[in-house]
Tab-separated table of C-alpha atoms and ligand atoms in Angstrom:
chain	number	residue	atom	x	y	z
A	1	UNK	CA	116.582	93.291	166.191
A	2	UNK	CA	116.877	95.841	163.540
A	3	UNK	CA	119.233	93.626	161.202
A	4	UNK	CA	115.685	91.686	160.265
A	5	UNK	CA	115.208	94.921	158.663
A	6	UNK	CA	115.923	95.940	154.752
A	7	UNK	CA	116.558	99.383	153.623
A	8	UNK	CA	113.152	101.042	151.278
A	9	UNK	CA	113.497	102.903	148.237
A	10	UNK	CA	112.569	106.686	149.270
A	11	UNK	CA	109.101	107.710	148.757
A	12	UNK	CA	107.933	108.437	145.532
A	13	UNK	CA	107.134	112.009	145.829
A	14	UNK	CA	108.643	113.044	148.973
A	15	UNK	CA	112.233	111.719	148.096
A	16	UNK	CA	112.026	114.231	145.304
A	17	UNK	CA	112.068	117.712	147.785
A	18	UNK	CA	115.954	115.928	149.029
A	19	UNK	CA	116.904	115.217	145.784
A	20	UNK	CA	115.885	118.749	143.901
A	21	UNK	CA	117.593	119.951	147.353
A	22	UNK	CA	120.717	118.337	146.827
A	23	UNK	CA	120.969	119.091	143.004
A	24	UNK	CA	123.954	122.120	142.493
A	25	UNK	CA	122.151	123.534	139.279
A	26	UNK	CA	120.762	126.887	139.179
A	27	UNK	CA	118.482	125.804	136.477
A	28	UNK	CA	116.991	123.411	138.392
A	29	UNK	CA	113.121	123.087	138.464
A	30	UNK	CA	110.958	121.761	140.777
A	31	UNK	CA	107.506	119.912	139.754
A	32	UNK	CA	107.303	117.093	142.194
A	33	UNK	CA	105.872	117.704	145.583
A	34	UNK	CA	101.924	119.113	145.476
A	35	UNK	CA	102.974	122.523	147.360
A	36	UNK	CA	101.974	125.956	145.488
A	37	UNK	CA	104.981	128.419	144.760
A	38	UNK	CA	104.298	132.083	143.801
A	39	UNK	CA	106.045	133.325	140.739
A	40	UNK	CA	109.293	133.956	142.404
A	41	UNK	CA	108.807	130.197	143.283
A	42	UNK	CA	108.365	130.808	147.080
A	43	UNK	CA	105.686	128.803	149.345
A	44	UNK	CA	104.875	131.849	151.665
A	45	UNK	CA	102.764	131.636	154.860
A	46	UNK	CA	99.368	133.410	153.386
A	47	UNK	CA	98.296	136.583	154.534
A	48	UNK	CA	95.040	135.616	156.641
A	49	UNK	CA	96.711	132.868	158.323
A	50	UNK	CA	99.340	135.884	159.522
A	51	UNK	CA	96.441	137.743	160.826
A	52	UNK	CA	94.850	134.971	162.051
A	53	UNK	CA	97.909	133.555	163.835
A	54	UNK	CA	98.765	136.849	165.559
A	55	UNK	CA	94.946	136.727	166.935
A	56	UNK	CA	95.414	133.259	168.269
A	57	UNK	CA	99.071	134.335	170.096
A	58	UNK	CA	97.287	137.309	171.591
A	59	UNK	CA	94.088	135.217	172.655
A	60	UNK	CA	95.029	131.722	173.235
A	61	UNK	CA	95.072	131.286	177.247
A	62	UNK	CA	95.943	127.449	177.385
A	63	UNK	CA	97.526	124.557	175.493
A	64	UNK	CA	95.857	121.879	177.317
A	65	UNK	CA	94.563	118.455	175.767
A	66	UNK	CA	91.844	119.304	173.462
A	67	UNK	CA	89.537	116.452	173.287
A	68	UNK	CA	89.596	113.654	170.394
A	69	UNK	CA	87.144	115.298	168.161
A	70	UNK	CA	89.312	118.964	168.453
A	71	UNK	CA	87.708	122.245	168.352
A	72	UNK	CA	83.844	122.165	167.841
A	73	UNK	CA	84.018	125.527	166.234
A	74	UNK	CA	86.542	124.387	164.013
A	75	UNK	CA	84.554	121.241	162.907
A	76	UNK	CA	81.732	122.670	162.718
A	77	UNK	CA	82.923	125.723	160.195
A	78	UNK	CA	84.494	122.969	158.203
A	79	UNK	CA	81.495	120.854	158.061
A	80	UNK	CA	79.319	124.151	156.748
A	81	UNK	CA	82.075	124.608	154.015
A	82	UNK	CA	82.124	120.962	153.066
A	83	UNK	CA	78.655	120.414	153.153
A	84	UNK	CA	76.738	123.930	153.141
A	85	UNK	CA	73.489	122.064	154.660
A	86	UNK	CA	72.236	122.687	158.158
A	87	UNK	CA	69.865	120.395	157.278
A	88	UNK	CA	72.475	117.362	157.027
A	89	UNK	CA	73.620	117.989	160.929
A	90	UNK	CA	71.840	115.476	162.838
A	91	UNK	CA	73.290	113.068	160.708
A	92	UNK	CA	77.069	114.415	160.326
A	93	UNK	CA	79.993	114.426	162.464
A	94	UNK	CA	82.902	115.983	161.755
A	95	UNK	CA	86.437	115.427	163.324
A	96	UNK	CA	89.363	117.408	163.362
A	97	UNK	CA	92.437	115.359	162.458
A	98	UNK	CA	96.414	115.036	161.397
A	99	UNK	CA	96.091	116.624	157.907
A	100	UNK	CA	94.248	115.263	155.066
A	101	UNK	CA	96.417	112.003	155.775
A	102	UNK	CA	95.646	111.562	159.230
A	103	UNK	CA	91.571	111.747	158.289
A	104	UNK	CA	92.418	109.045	155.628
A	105	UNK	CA	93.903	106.660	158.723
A	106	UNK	CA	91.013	107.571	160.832
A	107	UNK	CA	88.301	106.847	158.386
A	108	UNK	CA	90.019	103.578	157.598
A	109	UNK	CA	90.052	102.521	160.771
A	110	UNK	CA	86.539	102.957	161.112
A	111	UNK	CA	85.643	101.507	158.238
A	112	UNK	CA	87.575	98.597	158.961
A	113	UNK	CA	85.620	97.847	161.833
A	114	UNK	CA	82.187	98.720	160.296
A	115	UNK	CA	82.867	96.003	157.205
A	116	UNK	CA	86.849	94.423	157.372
A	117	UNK	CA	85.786	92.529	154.170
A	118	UNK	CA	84.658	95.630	151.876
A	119	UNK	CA	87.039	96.194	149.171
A	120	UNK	CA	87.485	100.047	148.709
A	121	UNK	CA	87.981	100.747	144.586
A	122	UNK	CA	90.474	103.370	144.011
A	123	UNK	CA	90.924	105.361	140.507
A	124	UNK	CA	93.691	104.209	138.767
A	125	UNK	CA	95.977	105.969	139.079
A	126	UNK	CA	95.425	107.944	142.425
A	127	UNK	CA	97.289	110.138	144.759
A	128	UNK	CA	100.620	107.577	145.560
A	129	UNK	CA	100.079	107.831	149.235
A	130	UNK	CA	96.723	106.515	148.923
A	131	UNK	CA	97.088	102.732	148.005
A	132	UNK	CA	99.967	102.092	150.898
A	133	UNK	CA	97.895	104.661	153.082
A	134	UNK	CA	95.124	102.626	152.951
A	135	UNK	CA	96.467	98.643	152.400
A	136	UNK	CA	98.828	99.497	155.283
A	137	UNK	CA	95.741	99.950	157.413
A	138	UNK	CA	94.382	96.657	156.570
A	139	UNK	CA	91.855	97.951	153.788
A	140	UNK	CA	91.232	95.257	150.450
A	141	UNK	CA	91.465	97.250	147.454
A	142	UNK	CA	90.591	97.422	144.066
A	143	UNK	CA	91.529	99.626	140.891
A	144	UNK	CA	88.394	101.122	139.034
A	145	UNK	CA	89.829	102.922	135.441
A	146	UNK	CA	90.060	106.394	135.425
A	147	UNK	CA	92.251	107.786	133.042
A	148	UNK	CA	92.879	107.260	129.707
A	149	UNK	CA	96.778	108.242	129.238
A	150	UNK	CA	96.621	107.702	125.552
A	151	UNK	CA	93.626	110.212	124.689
A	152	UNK	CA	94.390	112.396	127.876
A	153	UNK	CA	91.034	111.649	128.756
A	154	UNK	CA	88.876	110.993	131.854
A	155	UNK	CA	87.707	107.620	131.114
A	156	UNK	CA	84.122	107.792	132.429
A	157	UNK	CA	82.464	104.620	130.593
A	158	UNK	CA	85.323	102.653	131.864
A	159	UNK	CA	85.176	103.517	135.502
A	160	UNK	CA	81.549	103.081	135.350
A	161	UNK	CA	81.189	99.956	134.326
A	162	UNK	CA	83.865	98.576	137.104
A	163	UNK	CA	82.033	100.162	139.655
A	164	UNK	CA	79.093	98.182	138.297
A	165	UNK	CA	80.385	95.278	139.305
A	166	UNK	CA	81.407	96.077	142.781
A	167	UNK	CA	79.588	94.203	145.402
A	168	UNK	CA	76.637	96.172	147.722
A	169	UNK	CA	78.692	97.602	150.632
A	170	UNK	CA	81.769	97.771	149.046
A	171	UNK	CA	83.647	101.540	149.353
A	172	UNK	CA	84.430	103.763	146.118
A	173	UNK	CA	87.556	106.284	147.205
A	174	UNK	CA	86.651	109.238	144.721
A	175	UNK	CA	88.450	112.978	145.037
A	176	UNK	CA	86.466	115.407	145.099
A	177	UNK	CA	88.098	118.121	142.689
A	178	UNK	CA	91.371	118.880	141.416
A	179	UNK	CA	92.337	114.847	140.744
A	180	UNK	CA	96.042	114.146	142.118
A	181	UNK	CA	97.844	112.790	139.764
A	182	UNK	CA	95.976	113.739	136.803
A	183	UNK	CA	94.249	116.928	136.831
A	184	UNK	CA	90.800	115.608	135.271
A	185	UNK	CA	87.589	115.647	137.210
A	186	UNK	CA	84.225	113.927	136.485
A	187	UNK	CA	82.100	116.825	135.232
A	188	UNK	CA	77.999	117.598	136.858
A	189	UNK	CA	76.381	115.441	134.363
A	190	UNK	CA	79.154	112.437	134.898
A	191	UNK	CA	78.650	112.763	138.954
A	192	UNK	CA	75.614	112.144	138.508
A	193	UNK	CA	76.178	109.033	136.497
A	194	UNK	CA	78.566	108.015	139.185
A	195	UNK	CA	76.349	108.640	142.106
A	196	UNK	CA	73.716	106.428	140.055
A	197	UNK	CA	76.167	103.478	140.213
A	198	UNK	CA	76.715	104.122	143.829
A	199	UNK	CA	72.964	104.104	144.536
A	200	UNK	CA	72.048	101.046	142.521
A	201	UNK	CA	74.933	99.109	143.654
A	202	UNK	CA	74.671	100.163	147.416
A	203	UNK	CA	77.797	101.489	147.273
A	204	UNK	CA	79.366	103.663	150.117
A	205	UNK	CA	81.210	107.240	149.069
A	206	UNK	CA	84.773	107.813	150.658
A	207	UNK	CA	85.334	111.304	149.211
A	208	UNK	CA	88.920	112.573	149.603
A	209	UNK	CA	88.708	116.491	149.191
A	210	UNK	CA	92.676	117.825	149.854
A	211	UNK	CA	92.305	120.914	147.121
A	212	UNK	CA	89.043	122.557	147.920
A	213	UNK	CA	88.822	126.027	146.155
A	214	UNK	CA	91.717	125.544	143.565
A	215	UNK	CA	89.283	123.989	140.322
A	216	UNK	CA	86.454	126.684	140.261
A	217	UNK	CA	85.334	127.630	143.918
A	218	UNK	CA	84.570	126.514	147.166
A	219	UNK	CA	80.794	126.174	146.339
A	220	UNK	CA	81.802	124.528	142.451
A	221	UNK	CA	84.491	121.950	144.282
A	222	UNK	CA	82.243	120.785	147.027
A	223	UNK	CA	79.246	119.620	143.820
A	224	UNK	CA	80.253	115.908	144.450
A	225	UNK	CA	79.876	115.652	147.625
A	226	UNK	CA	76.801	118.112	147.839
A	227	UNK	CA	75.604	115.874	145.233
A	228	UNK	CA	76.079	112.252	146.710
A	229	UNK	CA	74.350	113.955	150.800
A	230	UNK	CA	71.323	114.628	148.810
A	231	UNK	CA	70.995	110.730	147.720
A	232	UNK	CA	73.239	108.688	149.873
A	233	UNK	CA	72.367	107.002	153.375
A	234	UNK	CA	76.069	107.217	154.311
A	235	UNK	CA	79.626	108.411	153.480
A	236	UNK	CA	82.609	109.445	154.640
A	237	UNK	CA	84.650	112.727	153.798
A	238	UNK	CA	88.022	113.689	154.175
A	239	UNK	CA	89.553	117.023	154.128
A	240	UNK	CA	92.683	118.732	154.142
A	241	UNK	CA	93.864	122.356	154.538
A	242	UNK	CA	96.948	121.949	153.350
A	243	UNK	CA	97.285	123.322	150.179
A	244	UNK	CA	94.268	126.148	150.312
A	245	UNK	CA	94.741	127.285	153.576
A	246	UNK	CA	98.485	126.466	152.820
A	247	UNK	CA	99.024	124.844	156.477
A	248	UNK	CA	100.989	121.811	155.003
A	249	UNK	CA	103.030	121.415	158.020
A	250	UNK	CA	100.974	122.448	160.550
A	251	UNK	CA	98.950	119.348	159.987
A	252	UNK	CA	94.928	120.253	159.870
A	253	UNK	CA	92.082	118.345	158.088
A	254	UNK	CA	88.939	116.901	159.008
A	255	UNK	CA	86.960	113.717	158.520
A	256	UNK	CA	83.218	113.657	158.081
A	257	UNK	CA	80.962	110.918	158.552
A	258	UNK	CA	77.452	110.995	157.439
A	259	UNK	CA	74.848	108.089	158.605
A	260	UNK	CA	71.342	107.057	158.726
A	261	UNK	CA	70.173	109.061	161.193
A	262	UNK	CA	71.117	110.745	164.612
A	263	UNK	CA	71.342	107.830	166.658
A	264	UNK	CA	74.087	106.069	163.948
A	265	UNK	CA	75.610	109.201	163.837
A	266	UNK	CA	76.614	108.715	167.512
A	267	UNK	CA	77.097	105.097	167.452
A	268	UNK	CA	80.104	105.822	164.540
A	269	UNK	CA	81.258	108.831	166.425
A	270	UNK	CA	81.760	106.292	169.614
A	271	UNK	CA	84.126	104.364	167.634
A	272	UNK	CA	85.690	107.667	165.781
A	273	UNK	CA	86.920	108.759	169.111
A	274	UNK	CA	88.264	105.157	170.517
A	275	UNK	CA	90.209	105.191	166.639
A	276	UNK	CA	91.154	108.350	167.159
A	277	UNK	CA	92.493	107.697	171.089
A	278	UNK	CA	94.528	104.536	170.061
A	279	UNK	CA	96.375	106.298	166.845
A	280	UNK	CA	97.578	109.530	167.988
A	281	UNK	CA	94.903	110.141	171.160
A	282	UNK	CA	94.217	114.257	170.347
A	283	UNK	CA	95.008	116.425	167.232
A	284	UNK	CA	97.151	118.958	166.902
A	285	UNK	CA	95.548	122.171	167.287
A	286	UNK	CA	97.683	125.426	166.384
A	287	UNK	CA	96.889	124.972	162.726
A	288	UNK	CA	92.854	123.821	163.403
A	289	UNK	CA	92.539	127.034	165.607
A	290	UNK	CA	93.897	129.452	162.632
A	291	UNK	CA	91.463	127.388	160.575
A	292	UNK	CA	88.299	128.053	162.871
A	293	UNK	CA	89.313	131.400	163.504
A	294	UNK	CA	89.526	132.560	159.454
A	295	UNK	CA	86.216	130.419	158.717
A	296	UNK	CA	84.514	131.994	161.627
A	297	UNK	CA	85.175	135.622	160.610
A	298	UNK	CA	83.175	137.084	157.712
A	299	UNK	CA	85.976	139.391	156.920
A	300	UNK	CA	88.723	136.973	157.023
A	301	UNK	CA	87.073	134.597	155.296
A	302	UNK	CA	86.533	136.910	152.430
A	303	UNK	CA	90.059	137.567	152.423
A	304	UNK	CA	90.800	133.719	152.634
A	305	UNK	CA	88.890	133.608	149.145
A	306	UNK	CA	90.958	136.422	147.568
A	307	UNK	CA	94.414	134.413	148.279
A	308	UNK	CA	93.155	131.289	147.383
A	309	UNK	CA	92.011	132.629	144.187
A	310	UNK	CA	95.043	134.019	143.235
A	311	UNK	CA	96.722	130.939	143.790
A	312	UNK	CA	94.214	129.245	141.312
A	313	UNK	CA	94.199	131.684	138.728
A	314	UNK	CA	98.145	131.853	138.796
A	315	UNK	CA	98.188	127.402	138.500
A	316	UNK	CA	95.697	127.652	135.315
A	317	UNK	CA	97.777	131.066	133.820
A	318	UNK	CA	100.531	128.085	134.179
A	319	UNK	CA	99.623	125.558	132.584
A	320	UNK	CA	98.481	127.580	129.494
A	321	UNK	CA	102.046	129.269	129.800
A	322	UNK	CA	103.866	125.889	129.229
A	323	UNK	CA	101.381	124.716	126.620
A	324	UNK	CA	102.266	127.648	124.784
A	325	UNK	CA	105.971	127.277	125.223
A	326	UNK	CA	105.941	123.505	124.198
A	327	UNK	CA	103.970	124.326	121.214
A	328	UNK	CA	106.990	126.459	120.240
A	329	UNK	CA	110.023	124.080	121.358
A	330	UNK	CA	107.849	120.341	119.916
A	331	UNK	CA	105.290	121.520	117.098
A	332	UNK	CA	104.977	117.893	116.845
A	333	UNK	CA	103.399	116.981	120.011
A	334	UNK	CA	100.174	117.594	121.679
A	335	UNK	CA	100.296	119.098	124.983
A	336	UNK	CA	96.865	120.442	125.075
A	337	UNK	CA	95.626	118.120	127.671
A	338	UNK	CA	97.617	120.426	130.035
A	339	UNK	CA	94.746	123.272	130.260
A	340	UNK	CA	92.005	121.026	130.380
A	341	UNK	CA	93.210	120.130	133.526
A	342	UNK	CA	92.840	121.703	136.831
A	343	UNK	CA	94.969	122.030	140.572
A	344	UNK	CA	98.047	121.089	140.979
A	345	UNK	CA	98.699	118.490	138.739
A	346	UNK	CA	98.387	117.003	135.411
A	347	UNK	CA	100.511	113.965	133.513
A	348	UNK	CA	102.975	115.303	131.141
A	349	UNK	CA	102.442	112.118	129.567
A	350	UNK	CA	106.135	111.067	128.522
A	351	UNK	CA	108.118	107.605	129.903
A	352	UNK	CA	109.206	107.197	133.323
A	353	UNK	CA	112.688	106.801	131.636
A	354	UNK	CA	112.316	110.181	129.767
A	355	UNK	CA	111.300	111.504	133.295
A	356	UNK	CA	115.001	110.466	134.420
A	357	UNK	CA	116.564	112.016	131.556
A	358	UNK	CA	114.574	115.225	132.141
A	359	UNK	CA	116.105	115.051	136.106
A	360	UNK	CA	119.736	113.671	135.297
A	361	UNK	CA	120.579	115.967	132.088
A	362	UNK	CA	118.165	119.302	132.714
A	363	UNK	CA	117.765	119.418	136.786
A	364	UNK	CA	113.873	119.120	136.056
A	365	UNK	CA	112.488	117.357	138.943
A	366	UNK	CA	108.589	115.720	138.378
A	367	UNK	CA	107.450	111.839	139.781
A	368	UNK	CA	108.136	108.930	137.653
A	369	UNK	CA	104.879	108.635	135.949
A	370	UNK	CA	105.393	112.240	134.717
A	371	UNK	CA	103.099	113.860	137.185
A	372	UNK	CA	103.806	117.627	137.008
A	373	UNK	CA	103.386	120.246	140.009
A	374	UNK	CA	102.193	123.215	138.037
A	375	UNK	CA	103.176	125.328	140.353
A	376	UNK	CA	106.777	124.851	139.820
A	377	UNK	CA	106.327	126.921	136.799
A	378	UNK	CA	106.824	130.473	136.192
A	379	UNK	CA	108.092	133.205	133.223
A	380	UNK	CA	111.281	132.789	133.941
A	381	UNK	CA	111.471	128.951	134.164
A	382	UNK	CA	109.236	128.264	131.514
A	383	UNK	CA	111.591	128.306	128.528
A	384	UNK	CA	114.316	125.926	129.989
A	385	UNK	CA	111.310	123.923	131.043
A	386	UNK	CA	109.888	123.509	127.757
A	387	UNK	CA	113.636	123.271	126.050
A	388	UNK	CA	114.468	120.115	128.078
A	389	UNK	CA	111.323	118.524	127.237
A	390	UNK	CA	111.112	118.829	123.703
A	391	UNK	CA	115.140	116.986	124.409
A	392	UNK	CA	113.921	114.362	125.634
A	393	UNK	CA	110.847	113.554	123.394
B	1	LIG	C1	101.407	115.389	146.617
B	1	LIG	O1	100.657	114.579	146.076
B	1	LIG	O2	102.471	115.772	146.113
B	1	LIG	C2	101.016	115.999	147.937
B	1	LIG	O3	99.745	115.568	148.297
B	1	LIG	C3	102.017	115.780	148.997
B	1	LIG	C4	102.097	114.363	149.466
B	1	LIG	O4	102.019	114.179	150.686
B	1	LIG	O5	102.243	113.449	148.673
């Protein structure tokens, strides 16, 4: 049986955490996988989740099935911090699920059986995982433009004007802040422009939110999708605690779906929870319960905030550090582009074969289209870092 099979190339960015692994060098720097590091380049469990974790051991009394939406309290604190409008309730319902990938594969699934022939537009470029993610479940898509990698540029006329030629019912897969791979979000005035499209064309918003808190604030990140409830009859939202809750393996997101009205509301959520039975039948809870427990405690959650910013203020200090560096090692180039950005990520902008060069002669580890992990950065690194790339320019 298994001879019918051929070997696949690794993934694009998870191959990288073996390889980096595997490298000898001491020099060796790694900007590939989305995780955040601290300056001593460690990906620590954060405080409140310690807290909150030692709460759950001591008050936990059973590890029985939890049902296929998950916790309630959970889902509904994440809803409130998604969507911050009581008002929108009777038409929401929220779902605790595998990670921000495992909402993804949910919502597609329900999509899929709500319109199999919509074509979902995706930015181009987007997060690597979400084009297989998505076509593997079956879903038709489409490339809107996004970025312009010769200015460094969000390329809003561009995008716009595909999206004005999608067809009514058709789905547009937008993130929500902190764009993976490139950094660059729409700004208040261009969301609105987008959500214009959306409205004219009858389009339907699939918002992918996996870095919540790390552009401005949890308030500033959520504008898009606070924006598009206020106008839209329906949409779909995906979260992930991952990166600012910094659960990455503990698996934890949600997916929200917002309809017509009350009654549609229940009608979707009857198919969420037949999805959700035939793909993995009940999430996985330890992480969720931290989750609800931080959320639904005024003093953790304040505490939640403090860590989180720190991580963002110590991505953005980053970024400026490099541009600074690079200013000094390539006069010649222009890496401003690199604080305009925010999250994780941003596109160094060089060749994928410079990006080998950068890994084979100088240990520095990034994704072939020169996607950069920010957080891989610190004082010490940042020299050698900016060194090898000016080699390789
Ligand atoms: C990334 O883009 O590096 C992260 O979202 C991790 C992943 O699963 O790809």
């Amino acid at each position: 049986m298994f001879e019918t099979l051929e070997r696949l190339p690794a993934d694009a960015i998870l191959g990288l955490i073996a390889e980096h692994r595997e490298d000898p060098r001491e020099s060796k720097i790694d900007l590939g996988v989305g995780v955040y590091r601290t300056v001593k380049g460690a990906t620590p469990v954060l405080d409140v989740v310690k807290v909150a974790e030692q709460r759950l051991v001591d008050q936990q009394t059973s590890k029985a099935y939890i049902g296929t939406a998950g916790d309630p309290a959970f889902n509904a604190a994440m809803q409130a911090l998604t969507f911050a409008d009581p008002g929108l309730n009777d038409r929401l319902s929220t779902w605790q699920a595998p990670g921000g990938s495992g909402a993804l594969r949910v919502a597609a699934g329900v999509l899929l059986r709500a319109r199999p022939d919509a074509t979902v537009w995706v930015s181009d470029p987007t997060w690597a995982n979400h084009v297989p993610l998505l076509g593997g479940a079956g879903m038709s898509l489409k490339p809107y433009p996004y970025y312009d990698t010769h200015n460094h540029v969000l390329d809003i006329d561009g995008m716009l004007e595909a999206l004005g030629t999608a067809a009514s019912g058709d789905i547009v897969l937008l993130h929500a802040c902190c764009h993976n791979p490139s950094g660059l979000d729409p700004d208040r005035d261009e969301w609105q422009r987008i959500a214009d499209v959306i409205e004219e064309r009858g389009l339907l918003p699939f918002v992918d939110m996996a870095y919540q808190g790390f552009a401005e604030d949890v308030d500033a990140d959520a504008f898009a999708i606070r924006h598009f409830a206020g106008r839209v009859p329906e949409m779909v939202v995906c979260n992930s605690c991952s990166k600012n809750f910094g659960l990455y393996r503990d698996r934890v997101g949600t997916v929200s779906f917002l309809a017509a009205d009350a009654s549609a509301r229940d009608v979707v959520g009857s198919q969420v929870s037949n999805v959700v039975r035939t793909l993995y039948s009940v999430p996985p809870d330890h992480g969720a319960a931290v989750v609800s427990m931080i959320l639904n405690d005024e003093s953790l959650t304040a505490n939640w905030k403090l860590e989180l910013a720190e991580m963002r203020d110590r991505l953005q200090a980053v970024r400026g550090l490099l541009c600074e560096a690079l200013k000094a090692e390539a006069p010649a180039a222009d890496f401003g582009h690199l604080v305009r950005a925010s999250g994780m990520f941003c596109f160094l902008g060089i060749s994928p074969e410079q990006v080998t060069r950068l890994k084979q002669d100088h240990g520095v580890y990034m994704v072939d289209s020169s996607r950069i992990n920010v957080a891989g950065i610190t004082e010490a690194n940042v020299g050698h870092l900016a060194k090898s790339i000016a080699a390789v320019l």
